[in-house]
mmCIF file of C-alpha atoms and ligand atoms in Angstrom:
data_model
loop_
_atom_site.group_PDB
_atom_site.id
_atom_site.type_symbol
_atom_site.label_atom_id
_atom_site.label_comp_id
_atom_site.label_asym_id
_atom_site.label_seq_id
_atom_site.Cartn_x
_atom_site.Cartn_y
_atom_site.Cartn_z
ATOM 1 C CA MET A 17 -32.321 16.967 -35.209
ATOM 2 C CA THR A 18 -31.948 18.190 -31.647
ATOM 3 C CA TYR A 19 -29.809 16.640 -28.942
ATOM 4 C CA PRO A 20 -30.315 16.721 -25.203
ATOM 5 C CA ILE A 21 -28.338 19.374 -23.397
ATOM 6 C CA ARG A 22 -25.050 18.205 -21.972
ATOM 7 C CA GLN A 23 -25.699 15.510 -19.432
ATOM 8 C CA THR A 24 -23.871 16.133 -16.225
ATOM 9 C CA ALA A 25 -23.716 13.863 -13.236
ATOM 10 C CA ARG A 26 -26.575 15.970 -11.851
ATOM 11 C CA THR A 27 -29.019 14.255 -14.185
ATOM 12 C CA ASN A 28 -28.979 11.187 -11.948
ATOM 13 C CA GLY A 29 -29.174 13.135 -8.713
ATOM 14 C CA THR A 30 -25.433 13.292 -8.143
ATOM 15 C CA ILE A 31 -23.664 16.614 -7.815
ATOM 16 C CA ALA A 32 -20.183 15.319 -8.527
ATOM 17 C CA ASP A 33 -18.845 11.865 -9.295
ATOM 18 C CA LEU A 34 -15.177 11.973 -8.274
ATOM 19 C CA ARG A 35 -14.353 8.287 -8.690
ATOM 20 C CA SER A 36 -12.624 8.719 -12.051
ATOM 21 C CA ASP A 37 -12.476 10.801 -15.223
ATOM 22 C CA THR A 38 -13.811 7.714 -17.021
ATOM 23 C CA VAL A 39 -17.299 8.732 -15.827
ATOM 24 C CA THR A 40 -17.399 11.736 -18.203
ATOM 25 C CA ARG A 41 -20.265 11.642 -20.679
ATOM 26 C CA PRO A 42 -20.283 12.843 -24.271
ATOM 27 C CA ASP A 43 -21.816 16.318 -24.434
ATOM 28 C CA ALA A 44 -24.327 17.542 -27.004
ATOM 29 C CA ALA A 45 -21.698 18.848 -29.423
ATOM 30 C CA MET A 46 -19.795 15.568 -29.304
ATOM 31 C CA ARG A 47 -23.013 13.628 -29.884
ATOM 32 C CA ALA A 48 -23.759 15.844 -32.880
ATOM 33 C CA ALA A 49 -20.291 15.152 -34.294
ATOM 34 C CA MET A 50 -20.862 11.421 -33.789
ATOM 35 C CA ALA A 51 -24.224 11.536 -35.527
ATOM 36 C CA ALA A 52 -22.759 13.373 -38.505
ATOM 37 C CA ALA A 53 -19.742 11.054 -38.905
ATOM 38 C CA GLU A 54 -19.070 9.528 -42.283
ATOM 39 C CA VAL A 55 -18.562 5.803 -41.679
ATOM 40 C CA GLY A 56 -17.634 2.594 -43.477
ATOM 41 C CA ASP A 57 -16.484 -0.919 -42.614
ATOM 42 C CA ASP A 58 -13.180 -0.371 -40.830
ATOM 43 C CA VAL A 59 -12.210 -4.047 -40.950
ATOM 44 C CA TYR A 60 -12.128 -3.499 -44.744
ATOM 45 C CA GLY A 61 -10.216 -0.257 -44.080
ATOM 46 C CA GLU A 62 -13.165 1.775 -45.332
ATOM 47 C CA ASP A 63 -14.067 4.061 -42.435
ATOM 48 C CA PRO A 64 -12.808 7.542 -43.360
ATOM 49 C CA THR A 65 -13.400 8.986 -39.894
ATOM 50 C CA ILE A 66 -11.310 6.284 -38.212
ATOM 51 C CA ALA A 67 -8.576 6.823 -40.810
ATOM 52 C CA ALA A 68 -8.679 10.557 -40.062
ATOM 53 C CA LEU A 69 -8.426 9.977 -36.306
ATOM 54 C CA GLU A 70 -5.507 7.565 -36.719
ATOM 55 C CA GLU A 71 -3.669 10.027 -38.946
ATOM 56 C CA ARG A 72 -4.404 12.871 -36.552
ATOM 57 C CA VAL A 73 -3.099 11.037 -33.477
ATOM 58 C CA ALA A 74 0.011 9.751 -35.268
ATOM 59 C CA GLY A 75 0.755 13.298 -36.452
ATOM 60 C CA THR A 76 0.090 14.843 -33.038
ATOM 61 C CA LEU A 77 2.438 12.401 -31.304
ATOM 62 C CA GLY A 78 5.149 12.431 -33.984
ATOM 63 C CA LYS A 79 4.670 8.775 -34.924
ATOM 64 C CA ALA A 80 4.462 7.199 -38.383
ATOM 65 C CA ALA A 81 1.165 5.328 -37.987
ATOM 66 C CA ALA A 82 -1.706 4.615 -35.599
ATOM 67 C CA VAL A 83 -4.608 2.233 -35.059
ATOM 68 C CA MET A 84 -7.799 2.833 -33.090
ATOM 69 C CA PHE A 85 -8.901 0.411 -30.355
ATOM 70 C CA PRO A 86 -12.131 0.146 -28.378
ATOM 71 C CA THR A 87 -10.260 0.609 -25.076
ATOM 72 C CA ALA A 88 -6.864 1.562 -23.674
ATOM 73 C CA THR A 89 -6.619 -1.877 -22.060
ATOM 74 C CA GLN A 90 -6.845 -3.524 -25.478
ATOM 75 C CA SER A 91 -4.413 -1.015 -26.985
ATOM 76 C CA ASN A 92 -1.849 -1.745 -24.245
ATOM 77 C CA LEU A 93 -2.360 -5.490 -24.634
ATOM 78 C CA ALA A 94 -1.934 -5.374 -28.416
ATOM 79 C CA ALA A 95 1.238 -3.347 -27.878
ATOM 80 C CA LEU A 96 2.632 -5.961 -25.465
ATOM 81 C CA LEU A 97 1.811 -8.743 -27.918
ATOM 82 C CA SER A 98 3.319 -6.825 -30.838
ATOM 83 C CA HIS A 99 6.595 -6.132 -29.052
ATOM 84 C CA CYS A 100 7.126 -9.466 -27.301
ATOM 85 C CA ALA A 101 7.108 -13.178 -28.079
ATOM 86 C CA ARG A 102 5.856 -15.816 -25.591
ATOM 87 C CA GLY A 103 8.076 -16.172 -22.554
ATOM 88 C CA GLU A 104 9.684 -12.765 -22.939
ATOM 89 C CA GLU A 105 9.892 -10.273 -20.112
ATOM 90 C CA VAL A 106 8.358 -6.857 -19.598
ATOM 91 C CA LEU A 107 9.777 -4.335 -17.115
ATOM 92 C CA THR A 108 7.203 -1.963 -15.629
ATOM 93 C CA GLY A 109 6.081 -0.188 -12.454
ATOM 94 C CA HIS A 110 4.553 -2.367 -9.742
ATOM 95 C CA ASP A 111 1.278 -0.451 -9.669
ATOM 96 C CA TYR A 112 1.213 0.722 -13.267
ATOM 97 C CA HIS A 113 -2.117 0.000 -14.899
ATOM 98 C CA VAL A 114 -0.756 -2.481 -17.430
ATOM 99 C CA ARG A 115 0.703 -4.559 -14.597
ATOM 100 C CA LYS A 116 -1.956 -4.378 -11.921
ATOM 101 C CA TYR A 117 -5.295 -3.446 -13.426
ATOM 102 C CA GLU A 118 -5.525 -5.166 -16.806
ATOM 103 C CA ALA A 119 -6.360 -8.616 -15.485
ATOM 104 C CA GLY A 120 -2.978 -10.073 -16.347
ATOM 105 C CA GLY A 121 -3.801 -10.083 -20.064
ATOM 106 C CA GLY A 122 -0.161 -9.997 -21.160
ATOM 107 C CA SER A 123 0.574 -13.122 -19.101
ATOM 108 C CA VAL A 124 -2.640 -14.965 -19.952
ATOM 109 C CA LEU A 125 -2.730 -14.263 -23.680
ATOM 110 C CA GLY A 126 0.927 -13.511 -24.426
ATOM 111 C CA GLY A 127 2.750 -15.819 -22.022
ATOM 112 C CA LEU A 128 4.719 -12.776 -20.852
ATOM 113 C CA VAL A 129 6.697 -12.452 -17.640
ATOM 114 C CA PHE A 130 6.374 -9.159 -15.757
ATOM 115 C CA HIS A 131 9.234 -7.829 -13.645
ATOM 116 C CA ASP A 132 7.878 -5.110 -11.345
ATOM 117 C CA LEU A 133 9.976 -2.100 -10.441
ATOM 118 C CA SER A 134 9.157 0.229 -7.563
ATOM 119 C CA VAL A 135 7.667 3.540 -8.626
ATOM 120 C CA ARG A 136 9.443 6.763 -7.659
ATOM 121 C CA PRO A 137 7.495 9.468 -5.780
ATOM 122 C CA ASP A 138 7.321 11.442 -9.053
ATOM 123 C CA GLY A 139 5.511 8.530 -10.728
ATOM 124 C CA GLY A 140 8.422 7.413 -12.901
ATOM 125 C CA LEU A 141 10.902 4.539 -12.755
ATOM 126 C CA SER A 142 14.557 4.812 -11.832
ATOM 127 C CA ALA A 143 17.007 4.385 -14.718
ATOM 128 C CA THR A 144 19.301 2.445 -12.372
ATOM 129 C CA ASP A 145 16.478 0.022 -11.535
ATOM 130 C CA VAL A 146 15.676 -0.418 -15.231
ATOM 131 C CA ALA A 147 19.299 -1.169 -16.115
ATOM 132 C CA ALA A 148 19.673 -3.567 -13.162
ATOM 133 C CA ALA A 149 16.509 -5.484 -14.081
ATOM 134 C CA VAL A 150 17.642 -6.377 -17.602
ATOM 135 C CA LYS A 151 18.635 -10.041 -17.569
ATOM 136 C CA GLU A 152 21.875 -11.288 -19.018
ATOM 137 C CA ASP A 153 21.836 -13.833 -21.811
ATOM 138 C CA ASP A 154 21.582 -16.975 -19.692
ATOM 139 C CA SER A 155 19.213 -19.881 -20.231
ATOM 140 C CA HIS A 156 17.902 -19.483 -16.665
ATOM 141 C CA PHE A 157 16.304 -16.165 -17.508
ATOM 142 C CA ALA A 158 13.434 -14.941 -19.610
ATOM 143 C CA VAL A 159 14.622 -12.610 -22.360
ATOM 144 C CA THR A 160 13.984 -9.013 -21.278
ATOM 145 C CA ARG A 161 12.268 -7.347 -24.234
ATOM 146 C CA LEU A 162 10.168 -4.327 -23.302
ATOM 147 C CA LEU A 163 9.956 -1.385 -20.902
ATOM 148 C CA VAL A 164 6.462 0.007 -20.260
ATOM 149 C CA LEU A 165 6.096 3.422 -18.620
ATOM 150 C CA GLU A 166 2.958 5.377 -17.665
ATOM 151 C CA ASN A 167 2.345 9.145 -17.824
ATOM 152 C CA THR A 168 0.431 10.503 -15.995
ATOM 153 C CA HIS A 169 0.659 7.973 -13.161
ATOM 154 C CA ASN A 170 -1.864 8.373 -10.330
ATOM 155 C CA GLY A 171 -2.235 11.976 -11.428
ATOM 156 C CA ARG A 172 1.498 12.679 -11.289
ATOM 157 C CA ALA A 173 2.870 14.185 -14.478
ATOM 158 C CA VAL A 174 6.137 12.267 -14.631
ATOM 159 C CA PRO A 175 8.970 14.743 -15.262
ATOM 160 C CA LEU A 176 10.503 14.370 -18.692
ATOM 161 C CA ASP A 177 14.030 14.008 -17.324
ATOM 162 C CA THR A 178 12.937 11.040 -15.161
ATOM 163 C CA GLN A 179 11.116 9.525 -18.125
ATOM 164 C CA GLY A 180 14.017 10.204 -20.495
ATOM 165 C CA ALA A 181 16.575 8.594 -18.186
ATOM 166 C CA ALA A 182 14.537 5.377 -17.913
ATOM 167 C CA LEU A 183 14.060 5.377 -21.687
ATOM 168 C CA ALA A 184 17.791 5.819 -22.259
ATOM 169 C CA ALA A 185 18.543 2.892 -19.930
ATOM 170 C CA ALA A 186 16.109 0.737 -21.905
ATOM 171 C CA ARG A 187 17.568 1.826 -25.223
ATOM 172 C CA ASP A 188 21.123 1.104 -24.033
ATOM 173 C CA ALA A 189 20.007 -2.422 -23.137
ATOM 174 C CA GLY A 190 18.360 -2.909 -26.555
ATOM 175 C CA LEU A 191 14.790 -2.981 -25.172
ATOM 176 C CA SER A 192 11.679 -1.795 -26.971
ATOM 177 C CA THR A 193 9.577 0.829 -25.207
ATOM 178 C CA HIS A 194 5.857 1.493 -24.789
ATOM 179 C CA LEU A 195 4.074 4.348 -23.020
ATOM 180 C CA ASP A 196 0.685 3.887 -21.426
ATOM 181 C CA GLY A 197 -0.256 7.473 -22.138
ATOM 182 C CA SER A 198 -3.933 7.014 -21.360
ATOM 183 C CA ARG A 199 -3.663 10.491 -19.819
ATOM 184 C CA LEU A 200 -0.806 11.744 -22.003
ATOM 185 C CA PHE A 201 -2.683 14.959 -22.813
ATOM 186 C CA ASN A 202 -3.086 15.659 -19.080
ATOM 187 C CA ALA A 203 0.669 15.106 -18.697
ATOM 188 C CA ALA A 204 1.506 17.431 -21.603
ATOM 189 C CA GLU A 205 -0.780 20.126 -20.238
ATOM 190 C CA ALA A 206 0.629 19.863 -16.710
ATOM 191 C CA LEU A 207 4.234 19.816 -17.937
ATOM 192 C CA GLY A 208 3.600 22.668 -20.378
ATOM 193 C CA VAL A 209 4.956 20.794 -23.399
ATOM 194 C CA PRO A 210 3.432 19.618 -26.697
ATOM 195 C CA PRO A 211 1.981 16.077 -26.583
ATOM 196 C CA ALA A 212 4.687 14.851 -28.992
ATOM 197 C CA ARG A 213 7.320 15.727 -26.409
ATOM 198 C CA VAL A 214 5.750 13.315 -23.888
ATOM 199 C CA ALA A 215 5.594 10.604 -26.577
ATOM 200 C CA GLU A 216 9.176 11.248 -27.734
ATOM 201 C CA GLY A 217 11.572 8.322 -27.516
ATOM 202 C CA PHE A 218 8.898 5.624 -27.177
ATOM 203 C CA ASP A 219 8.376 3.049 -29.904
ATOM 204 C CA THR A 220 4.639 2.848 -29.216
ATOM 205 C CA VAL A 221 2.160 4.972 -27.266
ATOM 206 C CA THR A 222 -1.428 4.374 -26.111
ATOM 207 C CA ILE A 223 -3.711 7.372 -25.680
ATOM 208 C CA CYS A 224 -7.283 7.121 -24.401
ATOM 209 C CA LEU A 225 -10.250 9.114 -25.660
ATOM 210 C CA SER A 226 -12.604 8.045 -22.905
ATOM 211 C CA LYS A 227 -11.134 9.630 -19.788
ATOM 212 C CA GLY A 228 -10.647 13.382 -19.359
ATOM 213 C CA LEU A 229 -11.302 13.959 -23.061
ATOM 214 C CA GLY A 230 -14.921 12.922 -22.622
ATOM 215 C CA GLY A 231 -15.359 10.354 -25.410
ATOM 216 C CA PRO A 232 -17.678 7.392 -24.814
ATOM 217 C CA ALA A 233 -15.048 4.799 -25.841
ATOM 218 C CA GLY A 234 -11.864 4.495 -27.829
ATOM 219 C CA ALA A 235 -8.099 4.558 -27.601
ATOM 220 C CA VAL A 236 -5.351 4.903 -30.189
ATOM 221 C CA LEU A 237 -2.013 3.093 -30.419
ATOM 222 C CA SER A 238 0.645 4.911 -32.419
ATOM 223 C CA GLY A 239 4.148 3.923 -33.475
ATOM 224 C CA PRO A 240 6.179 2.744 -36.457
ATOM 225 C CA ALA A 241 4.198 1.316 -39.401
ATOM 226 C CA ASP A 242 5.414 -2.283 -38.938
ATOM 227 C CA LEU A 243 4.446 -2.440 -35.239
ATOM 228 C CA VAL A 244 1.119 -0.736 -35.865
ATOM 229 C CA SER A 245 0.365 -3.251 -38.585
ATOM 230 C CA LYS A 246 1.192 -6.123 -36.175
ATOM 231 C CA ALA A 247 -1.033 -4.505 -33.561
ATOM 232 C CA ARG A 248 -3.866 -4.291 -36.110
ATOM 233 C CA ARG A 249 -3.669 -8.078 -36.563
ATOM 234 C CA TRP A 250 -3.628 -8.585 -32.769
ATOM 235 C CA ARG A 251 -6.658 -6.293 -32.529
ATOM 236 C CA LYS A 252 -8.498 -8.639 -34.896
ATOM 237 C CA MET A 253 -7.477 -11.671 -32.811
ATOM 238 C CA LEU A 254 -8.573 -9.918 -29.617
ATOM 239 C CA GLY A 255 -11.986 -9.255 -31.134
ATOM 240 C CA GLY A 256 -11.455 -5.527 -31.367
ATOM 241 C CA GLY A 257 -11.899 -5.037 -35.119
ATOM 242 C CA MET A 258 -14.985 -2.838 -35.260
ATOM 243 C CA ARG A 259 -17.061 -1.988 -38.318
ATOM 244 C CA GLN A 260 -18.787 1.434 -38.574
ATOM 245 C CA ALA A 261 -16.907 2.709 -35.535
ATOM 246 C CA GLY A 262 -16.336 6.081 -37.161
ATOM 247 C CA VAL A 263 -18.941 7.313 -34.692
ATOM 248 C CA ILE A 264 -16.382 6.651 -31.947
ATOM 249 C CA ALA A 265 -13.566 8.185 -33.976
ATOM 250 C CA ALA A 266 -15.715 11.277 -34.567
ATOM 251 C CA ALA A 267 -16.057 11.675 -30.805
ATOM 252 C CA GLY A 268 -12.287 11.397 -30.533
ATOM 253 C CA LEU A 269 -11.650 13.980 -33.233
ATOM 254 C CA HIS A 270 -14.176 16.281 -31.605
ATOM 255 C CA ALA A 271 -12.409 15.840 -28.257
ATOM 256 C CA LEU A 272 -9.024 16.658 -29.776
ATOM 257 C CA ASP A 273 -10.502 19.772 -31.390
ATOM 258 C CA HIS A 274 -12.541 21.035 -28.435
ATOM 259 C CA ASN A 275 -11.773 19.313 -25.136
ATOM 260 C CA LEU A 276 -8.019 19.602 -24.669
ATOM 261 C CA ALA A 277 -8.349 23.098 -23.232
ATOM 262 C CA GLY A 278 -10.578 21.756 -20.451
ATOM 263 C CA LEU A 279 -7.706 19.694 -19.050
ATOM 264 C CA ALA A 280 -6.116 22.878 -17.694
ATOM 265 C CA SER A 281 -9.380 23.687 -15.884
ATOM 266 C CA ASP A 282 -9.476 20.170 -14.422
ATOM 267 C CA ARG A 283 -5.926 20.662 -13.136
ATOM 268 C CA ALA A 284 -6.753 24.096 -11.689
ATOM 269 C CA ARG A 285 -9.819 22.663 -9.935
ATOM 270 C CA ALA A 286 -7.721 19.813 -8.538
ATOM 271 C CA GLU A 287 -5.272 22.384 -7.189
ATOM 272 C CA ARG A 288 -8.125 24.323 -5.607
ATOM 273 C CA LEU A 289 -9.495 21.158 -4.015
ATOM 274 C CA ARG A 290 -6.022 20.207 -2.728
ATOM 275 C CA ALA A 291 -5.657 23.632 -1.111
ATOM 276 C CA ALA A 292 -9.099 23.416 0.527
ATOM 277 C CA LEU A 293 -8.536 19.890 1.845
ATOM 278 C CA ARG A 294 -5.126 20.815 3.274
ATOM 279 C CA ALA A 295 -6.942 23.072 5.740
ATOM 280 C CA LEU A 296 -8.810 20.093 7.236
ATOM 281 C CA PRO A 297 -7.234 18.859 10.486
ATOM 282 C CA TRP A 298 -8.352 15.252 9.937
ATOM 283 C CA ALA A 299 -6.840 14.743 6.479
ATOM 284 C CA GLU A 300 -3.475 14.607 4.789
ATOM 285 C CA VAL A 301 -3.233 15.598 1.139
ATOM 286 C CA GLU A 302 -0.513 14.517 -1.274
ATOM 287 C CA ASP A 303 1.131 16.778 -3.805
ATOM 288 C CA GLY A 304 0.071 16.325 -7.411
ATOM 289 C CA GLU A 305 0.288 18.073 -10.752
ATOM 290 C CA SER A 306 -2.710 16.876 -12.669
ATOM 291 C CA ASN A 307 -6.418 16.148 -12.239
ATOM 292 C CA MET A 308 -6.219 13.737 -9.299
ATOM 293 C CA VAL A 309 -6.245 14.563 -5.604
ATOM 294 C CA TRP A 310 -5.143 11.991 -3.029
ATOM 295 C CA LEU A 311 -6.422 12.366 0.488
ATOM 296 C CA ALA A 312 -5.545 10.136 3.453
ATOM 297 C CA LEU A 313 -7.588 10.090 6.659
ATOM 298 C CA ARG A 314 -5.499 10.528 9.787
ATOM 299 C CA ASP A 315 -7.856 8.030 11.424
ATOM 300 C CA PRO A 316 -8.687 5.300 8.864
ATOM 301 C CA SER A 317 -11.689 4.155 10.905
ATOM 302 C CA HIS A 318 -13.589 7.253 9.680
ATOM 303 C CA ALA A 319 -13.499 6.148 6.034
ATOM 304 C CA ASP A 320 -17.047 4.767 5.829
ATOM 305 C CA ALA A 321 -18.534 7.713 7.734
ATOM 306 C CA LEU A 322 -16.858 10.151 5.335
ATOM 307 C CA ALA A 323 -18.083 8.304 2.248
ATOM 308 C CA ALA A 324 -21.625 8.221 3.694
ATOM 309 C CA HIS A 325 -21.480 11.929 4.542
ATOM 310 C CA LEU A 326 -20.339 12.746 0.995
ATOM 311 C CA ALA A 327 -23.020 10.509 -0.520
ATOM 312 C CA ASP A 328 -25.665 12.402 1.487
ATOM 313 C CA ALA A 329 -24.311 15.586 -0.085
ATOM 314 C CA GLY A 330 -24.612 14.088 -3.596
ATOM 315 C CA ILE A 331 -20.908 13.374 -4.003
ATOM 316 C CA THR A 332 -19.762 9.968 -5.195
ATOM 317 C CA VAL A 333 -16.331 8.701 -4.196
ATOM 318 C CA SER A 334 -14.578 5.350 -3.965
ATOM 319 C CA PRO A 335 -14.530 4.929 -0.167
ATOM 320 C CA GLY A 336 -11.292 4.201 1.638
ATOM 321 C CA ALA A 337 -8.807 5.424 4.205
ATOM 322 C CA LYS A 338 -6.878 6.765 1.221
ATOM 323 C CA MET A 339 -9.167 8.345 -1.312
ATOM 324 C CA ARG A 340 -8.589 9.321 -4.942
ATOM 325 C CA LEU A 341 -10.667 12.304 -6.047
ATOM 326 C CA VAL A 342 -10.643 12.922 -9.790
ATOM 327 C CA LEU A 343 -11.585 16.227 -11.424
ATOM 328 C CA HIS A 344 -13.002 16.142 -14.927
ATOM 329 C CA ARG A 345 -15.295 17.839 -17.456
ATOM 330 C CA ASP A 346 -18.455 16.935 -15.586
ATOM 331 C CA VAL A 347 -17.362 18.705 -12.382
ATOM 332 C CA ASP A 348 -17.724 22.445 -12.900
ATOM 333 C CA ASP A 349 -16.948 25.273 -10.457
ATOM 334 C CA ALA A 350 -20.385 25.102 -8.830
ATOM 335 C CA ALA A 351 -20.037 21.356 -8.277
ATOM 336 C CA LEU A 352 -16.562 21.903 -6.852
ATOM 337 C CA ASP A 353 -17.973 24.490 -4.416
ATOM 338 C CA ALA A 354 -20.390 21.810 -3.212
ATOM 339 C CA VAL A 355 -17.572 19.265 -2.902
ATOM 340 C CA VAL A 356 -15.450 21.639 -0.821
ATOM 341 C CA ALA A 357 -18.422 22.512 1.393
ATOM 342 C CA ALA A 358 -19.214 18.834 1.940
ATOM 343 C CA PHE A 359 -15.658 18.020 2.989
ATOM 344 C CA GLU A 360 -15.579 21.066 5.271
ATOM 345 C CA GLY A 361 -18.857 19.935 6.819
ATOM 346 C CA PHE A 362 -17.544 16.514 7.839
ATOM 347 C CA ALA A 363 -17.006 16.249 11.593
ATOM 348 C CA PRO A 364 -15.182 13.009 12.394
HETATM 349 C C1 PLP B 29 -3.321 4.627 -16.670
HETATM 350 C C2 PLP B 29 -4.403 3.803 -17.297
HETATM 351 N N1 PLP B 29 -4.088 3.009 -18.328
HETATM 352 C C3 PLP B 29 -5.014 2.247 -18.937
HETATM 353 C C4 PLP B 29 -6.330 2.249 -18.527
HETATM 354 C C5 PLP B 29 -7.317 1.357 -19.203
HETATM 355 O O1 PLP B 29 -8.395 2.041 -19.736
HETATM 356 P P1 PLP B 29 -9.757 1.284 -20.045
HETATM 357 O O2 PLP B 29 -10.262 0.756 -18.730
HETATM 358 O O3 PLP B 29 -10.641 2.325 -20.585
HETATM 359 O O4 PLP B 29 -9.451 0.196 -20.984
HETATM 360 C C6 PLP B 29 -6.712 3.063 -17.430
HETATM 361 C C7 PLP B 29 -8.110 3.086 -16.964
HETATM 362 O O5 PLP B 29 -8.502 3.761 -16.057
HETATM 363 C C8 PLP B 29 -5.713 3.862 -16.809
HETATM 364 O O6 PLP B 29 -6.009 4.642 -15.761
#
């Protein structure tokens, strides 16, 4: 059987889609791995490829067990529900994904209270803020149960000493801990440490297969066996128990075998783009360590004109006065050349 050559964004007339790394498409080799996957009914625990992926991720992150989910959103939600009872409180960053971009699932389905903390410039939370947010045992207060961190956050690889200090504050207060590590492998690559080091100290960790790793779907929650088993039941309740989903797990295993190395290229391309954009008089560019570039227009009224100019050049962005540009597997060096040229050609 033959498979189409790797589809890039060019196949639909676009040179580079910089909105997110979620737009990456499975390449021919990944599709071949998916087609060849041995599968079974995973709700009966009979899909060997899913079992292999779960074991692989648990081992890679230094955790006892793992369970595959369709999405990182569902993995994070199942983690919240596994750690907390109704009415309990979660401490997290005010614009962390679990707080702001997951439709309030923890509150709607788990009856959880979120206490937002401000996010440091390095993407982490302050240990002092964590300690101060833990409520005393008083019937006026919700019981503080869980700290959720995120790494990477907005493309910042949160330094391990920042992360470790917040974790220690949570541990001292008797809280459980969860990491939204949807881009944990980007963080590990940028920080130059093994993935298990980023996951160290957390009870549970979500990783996503469908962002920079290039899988079509899938996330994995890892942690101690009892919590993972609770999360497996929550997955069933949330409608996420899938049957012959070994095809998704095969994509994940393929990504872990073949696509991790590409994350360094994504970071290098982001650095190159940052350097090129810094030369533009009309833009300000933030620092960053990973695959995301943040650009702010000095005059916000030019936002629509810039997005239109880029669209004419075949470059898709989320328009705005502050723009997030995400590098990923489907933006190669030639596409990046075109991106740089398009930005340089904009005359506000
Ligand atoms: C940091 C972070 N966590 C979780 C998610 C949720 O992933 P999904 O939308 O695939 O469920 C995203 C999605 O972009 C994310 O950026």
